[in-house]
mmCIF file of C-alpha atoms in Angstrom:
data_model
loop_
_atom_site.group_PDB
_atom_site.id
_atom_site.type_symbol
_atom_site.label_atom_id
_atom_site.label_comp_id
_atom_site.label_asym_id
_atom_site.label_seq_id
_atom_site.Cartn_x
_atom_site.Cartn_y
_atom_site.Cartn_z
ATOM 1 C CA THR A 1 -23.407 70.252 -29.586
ATOM 2 C CA ASP A 2 -21.633 68.376 -32.055
ATOM 3 C CA SER A 3 -18.844 68.325 -29.486
ATOM 4 C CA VAL A 4 -21.639 67.096 -26.810
ATOM 5 C CA SER A 5 -23.359 64.245 -28.832
ATOM 6 C CA LEU A 6 -19.542 62.945 -29.244
ATOM 7 C CA TYR A 7 -18.653 62.953 -26.020
ATOM 8 C CA GLU A 8 -21.879 61.612 -25.005
ATOM 9 C CA GLN A 9 -21.379 58.838 -27.507
ATOM 10 C CA LEU A 10 -17.722 58.329 -26.644
ATOM 11 C CA ALA A 11 -18.443 58.416 -22.769
ATOM 12 C CA ASN A 12 -21.369 55.694 -24.170
ATOM 13 C CA GLU A 13 -18.563 53.691 -25.542
ATOM 14 C CA THR A 14 -16.681 54.000 -22.515
ATOM 15 C CA VAL A 15 -18.891 52.703 -20.457
ATOM 16 C CA GLU A 16 -20.052 50.358 -22.503
ATOM 17 C CA LYS A 17 -16.148 48.998 -23.460
ATOM 18 C CA ASN A 18 -15.447 48.976 -19.345
ATOM 19 C CA ARG A 19 -18.843 47.019 -18.714
ATOM 20 C CA ALA A 20 -17.607 44.526 -21.784
ATOM 21 C CA ILE A 21 -13.674 44.577 -19.926
ATOM 22 C CA GLY A 22 -15.741 43.996 -16.508
ATOM 23 C CA GLN A 23 -17.414 40.921 -17.958
ATOM 24 C CA ASN A 24 -14.214 39.523 -19.383
ATOM 25 C CA ARG A 25 -12.383 40.036 -16.257
ATOM 26 C CA ALA A 26 -15.162 38.290 -14.672
ATOM 27 C CA ARG A 27 -15.061 35.823 -16.813
ATOM 28 C CA LEU A 28 -11.614 35.343 -16.816
ATOM 29 C CA ASP A 29 -11.537 34.680 -13.064
ATOM 30 C CA VAL A 30 -14.196 31.525 -13.594
ATOM 31 C CA GLY A 31 -11.762 30.231 -15.523
ATOM 32 C CA ALA A 32 -8.974 30.654 -13.395
ATOM 33 C CA GLN A 33 -10.644 29.276 -10.575
ATOM 34 C CA ASP A 34 -11.894 26.614 -12.557
ATOM 35 C CA TYR A 35 -8.477 25.890 -13.618
ATOM 36 C CA MET A 36 -6.777 26.157 -10.316
ATOM 37 C CA ARG A 37 -9.435 24.291 -8.653
ATOM 38 C CA ASN A 38 -8.873 21.302 -11.130
ATOM 39 C CA CYS A 39 -5.261 21.526 -10.954
ATOM 40 C CA ALA A 40 -5.977 21.092 -7.058
ATOM 41 C CA ASP A 41 -8.666 18.249 -7.693
ATOM 42 C CA PHE A 42 -6.030 16.555 -9.591
ATOM 43 C CA LEU A 43 -3.084 17.209 -7.605
ATOM 44 C CA VAL A 44 -5.502 15.644 -4.338
ATOM 45 C CA SER A 45 -6.277 12.327 -6.798
ATOM 46 C CA GLN A 46 -2.569 12.164 -7.916
ATOM 47 C CA ASN A 47 -1.667 11.537 -3.727
ATOM 48 C CA GLU A 48 -4.210 9.541 -2.856
ATOM 49 C CA ALA A 49 -3.578 7.256 -5.802
ATOM 50 C CA PHE A 50 0.443 7.433 -4.624
ATOM 51 C CA LYS A 51 -0.557 6.635 -0.979
ATOM 52 C CA ARG A 52 -3.021 3.752 -2.153
ATOM 53 C CA ASP A 53 -0.025 2.515 -4.462
ATOM 54 C CA LEU A 54 2.508 3.136 -1.740
ATOM 55 C CA ALA A 55 0.468 1.490 0.664
ATOM 56 C CA GLU A 56 -0.290 -1.771 -1.659
ATOM 57 C CA ARG A 57 3.577 -1.648 -2.789
ATOM 58 C CA GLN A 58 4.212 -1.979 0.754
ATOM 59 C CA GLN A 59 1.540 -4.841 1.561
ATOM 60 C CA LYS A 60 3.593 -6.852 -1.063
ATOM 61 C CA ILE A 61 6.597 -6.502 -0.003
ATOM 62 C CA ARG A 62 5.264 -7.520 3.931
ATOM 63 C CA LEU A 63 3.727 -10.657 2.493
ATOM 64 C CA VAL A 64 6.641 -11.584 0.374
ATOM 65 C CA SER A 65 8.626 -10.985 3.276
ATOM 66 C CA ASP A 66 6.266 -13.711 5.419
ATOM 67 C CA ILE A 67 6.391 -15.763 2.591
ATOM 68 C CA ALA A 68 10.297 -15.648 2.783
ATOM 69 C CA HIS A 69 10.403 -16.086 6.608
ATOM 70 C CA LEU A 70 7.911 -18.903 6.170
ATOM 71 C CA GLY A 71 10.117 -20.796 3.962
ATOM 72 C CA THR A 72 13.319 -19.790 6.403
ATOM 73 C CA THR A 73 11.367 -21.329 9.512
ATOM 74 C CA VAL A 74 10.410 -24.654 7.410
ATOM 75 C CA ARG A 75 13.915 -24.962 6.360
ATOM 76 C CA VAL A 76 15.537 -24.197 9.788
ATOM 77 C CA LYS A 77 13.546 -27.271 11.635
ATOM 78 C CA ASN A 78 14.231 -29.311 8.256
ATOM 79 C CA PHE A 79 18.014 -28.948 8.955
ATOM 80 C CA LYS A 80 17.143 -29.839 12.530
ATOM 81 C CA SER A 81 15.235 -32.760 11.544
ATOM 82 C CA GLN A 82 17.724 -33.800 9.415
ATOM 83 C CA ALA A 83 20.560 -33.039 12.077
ATOM 84 C CA GLN A 84 18.490 -34.155 15.316
ATOM 85 C CA GLY A 85 17.113 -37.542 13.378
ATOM 86 C CA LYS A 86 13.571 -36.157 14.485
ATOM 87 C CA VAL A 87 11.177 -37.301 12.027
ATOM 88 C CA GLU A 88 8.656 -34.542 13.705
ATOM 89 C CA LEU A 89 10.002 -31.749 13.274
ATOM 90 C CA MET A 90 10.078 -32.780 9.693
ATOM 91 C CA GLU A 91 6.328 -33.254 9.909
ATOM 92 C CA GLN A 92 5.972 -29.700 11.701
ATOM 93 C CA ALA A 93 7.818 -28.174 8.498
ATOM 94 C CA ILE A 94 5.826 -30.151 6.090
ATOM 95 C CA THR A 95 2.456 -28.810 8.029
ATOM 96 C CA GLU A 96 3.831 -25.372 8.248
ATOM 97 C CA PHE A 97 3.959 -24.851 4.791
ATOM 98 C CA ASP A 98 0.123 -25.482 4.456
ATOM 99 C CA SER A 99 0.026 -21.689 5.385
ATOM 100 C CA LEU A 100 1.778 -20.542 1.979
ATOM 101 C CA SER A 101 -1.331 -20.920 -0.069
ATOM 102 C CA ALA A 102 -3.236 -18.472 2.272
ATOM 103 C CA LEU A 103 0.081 -16.157 2.026
ATOM 104 C CA THR A 104 0.334 -16.421 -2.380
ATOM 105 C CA GLY A 105 -3.879 -16.055 -2.024
ATOM 106 C CA GLN A 106 -3.418 -12.434 -0.518
ATOM 107 C CA LEU A 107 -0.213 -11.240 -2.745
ATOM 108 C CA ARG A 108 -2.132 -13.044 -5.723
ATOM 109 C CA ALA A 109 -5.215 -10.467 -4.951
ATOM 110 C CA ILE A 110 -3.193 -7.620 -5.095
ATOM 111 C CA THR A 111 -0.873 -8.201 -7.870
ATOM 112 C CA GLN A 112 -1.474 -7.734 -11.902
ATOM 113 C CA GLU A 113 1.500 -7.822 -13.738
ATOM 114 C CA THR A 114 1.834 -10.864 -15.199
ATOM 115 C CA GLU A 115 5.626 -11.620 -14.109
ATOM 116 C CA ASP A 116 4.967 -10.769 -10.517
ATOM 117 C CA LEU A 117 2.474 -13.462 -11.151
ATOM 118 C CA ARG A 118 4.495 -15.521 -12.785
ATOM 119 C CA ARG A 119 6.578 -15.494 -9.839
ATOM 120 C CA ILE A 120 4.335 -16.192 -7.143
ATOM 121 C CA ASP A 121 3.242 -19.487 -9.354
ATOM 122 C CA ASP A 122 7.351 -20.010 -9.406
ATOM 123 C CA THR A 123 7.626 -19.456 -5.529
ATOM 124 C CA GLU A 124 4.470 -21.935 -5.365
ATOM 125 C CA LYS A 125 6.092 -24.908 -7.454
ATOM 126 C CA ALA A 126 9.243 -24.439 -5.682
ATOM 127 C CA ALA A 127 7.490 -25.057 -2.517
ATOM 128 C CA LYS A 128 5.470 -28.176 -3.719
ATOM 129 C CA ALA A 129 8.214 -29.736 -4.808
ATOM 130 C CA TYR A 130 10.273 -28.745 -1.537
ATOM 131 C CA ARG A 131 7.376 -30.224 0.235
ATOM 132 C CA SER A 132 7.098 -33.051 -1.561
ATOM 133 C CA ALA A 133 11.207 -33.666 -1.430
ATOM 134 C CA MET A 134 10.376 -33.685 2.313
ATOM 135 C CA VAL A 135 8.045 -36.394 2.439
ATOM 136 C CA ALA A 136 10.136 -38.369 0.301
ATOM 137 C CA PHE A 137 13.219 -37.990 2.320
ATOM 138 C CA MET A 138 11.228 -38.924 5.797
ATOM 139 C CA GLU A 139 9.306 -41.810 4.116
ATOM 140 C CA GLU A 140 12.676 -43.167 2.988
ATOM 141 C CA GLN A 141 14.302 -42.176 6.897
ATOM 142 C CA ARG A 142 11.527 -43.968 8.392
ATOM 143 C CA LYS A 143 12.665 -47.348 7.038
ATOM 144 C CA GLY A 144 15.586 -47.129 9.444
ATOM 145 C CA THR A 145 18.021 -49.194 8.651
ATOM 146 C CA ASP A 146 16.831 -49.960 5.575
ATOM 147 C CA ALA A 147 16.672 -46.455 4.010
ATOM 148 C CA ASP A 148 17.904 -46.718 0.366
ATOM 149 C CA GLN A 149 21.099 -43.645 0.864
ATOM 150 C CA ASN A 150 20.918 -42.665 -2.406
ATOM 151 C CA ARG A 151 17.227 -42.441 -2.185
ATOM 152 C CA LEU A 152 18.011 -39.699 1.296
ATOM 153 C CA ASP A 153 20.958 -37.995 -0.933
ATOM 154 C CA THR A 154 18.847 -37.708 -4.148
ATOM 155 C CA CYS A 155 15.970 -36.362 -1.532
ATOM 156 C CA ARG A 156 17.967 -34.099 0.440
ATOM 157 C CA GLN A 157 19.584 -32.619 -3.136
ATOM 158 C CA GLU A 158 16.177 -32.068 -4.643
ATOM 159 C CA MET A 159 15.115 -30.194 -1.506
ATOM 160 C CA ASP A 160 18.275 -27.649 -1.301
ATOM 161 C CA ALA A 161 17.118 -27.243 -4.901
ATOM 162 C CA ALA A 162 13.584 -26.649 -4.753
ATOM 163 C CA ALA A 163 14.171 -24.595 -1.077
ATOM 164 C CA GLY A 164 16.861 -22.351 -3.249
ATOM 165 C CA ALA A 165 14.253 -21.691 -5.970
ATOM 166 C CA TYR A 166 11.478 -20.588 -3.119
ATOM 167 C CA VAL A 167 13.950 -18.107 -2.118
ATOM 168 C CA GLY A 168 15.589 -16.945 -5.165
ATOM 169 C CA HIS A 169 11.656 -16.249 -6.316
ATOM 170 C CA CYS A 170 11.002 -14.261 -3.324
ATOM 171 C CA ALA A 171 13.759 -12.274 -3.394
ATOM 172 C CA GLU A 172 13.057 -11.538 -6.975
ATOM 173 C CA PHE A 173 9.352 -10.439 -6.178
ATOM 174 C CA LEU A 174 11.368 -7.961 -3.501
ATOM 175 C CA THR A 175 13.993 -7.015 -5.260
ATOM 176 C CA GLY A 176 11.044 -6.183 -8.254
ATOM 177 C CA GLN A 177 8.883 -4.241 -5.737
ATOM 178 C CA GLN A 178 11.865 -1.892 -4.692
ATOM 179 C CA GLN A 179 12.750 -1.473 -8.080
ATOM 180 C CA LYS A 180 8.886 -0.463 -8.690
ATOM 181 C CA LEU A 181 9.091 1.521 -5.406
ATOM 182 C CA GLU A 182 12.096 3.552 -6.659
ATOM 183 C CA LYS A 183 10.726 4.214 -9.676
ATOM 184 C CA ASP A 184 7.803 5.558 -8.436
ATOM 185 C CA MET A 185 9.446 7.920 -5.606
ATOM 186 C CA THR A 186 11.478 9.354 -8.632
ATOM 187 C CA GLU A 187 8.451 10.026 -11.165
ATOM 188 C CA ARG A 188 6.931 11.548 -8.070
ATOM 189 C CA HIS A 189 9.669 13.808 -7.531
ATOM 190 C CA GLU A 190 9.963 15.070 -11.428
#
């Protein structure tokens, strides 16, 4: 009888311990599922953020490429105007520069870093200086034979300097975006 009671007591304890183990396993399963779900959710959110960041970086690169292309187009028309003596080509070049603010506005809207914002500002300043030098050159050229050759040369130098700065700022911005893209890709694979 003592043996039977001891057996019953041990059997009941075993049943209770097995039930407790079962409850612990159930909690472990729930915890593991929560852990895996949270990891998966985090990974999904990081992949989405990466895609958004990548798309934004690609948009920045496209916009800066468009800005650089605009500068090239303006410079070509300017050079043709001077070579062919056609003031209307320089007028077209000046008018084309008016579209710069729309491009830099789009770029500024998706740019947060101070250094990149400074490059946008510097590009706009260089464009304004280039445009002003073209206007001054055109006005001097319209004087015809009374044009001051020294003033024309000064205008050419100002145009060259401003155009060089414009192209340089675009190149810096593109280089910076490329470096950030490479860094993002490296960090993503680590």
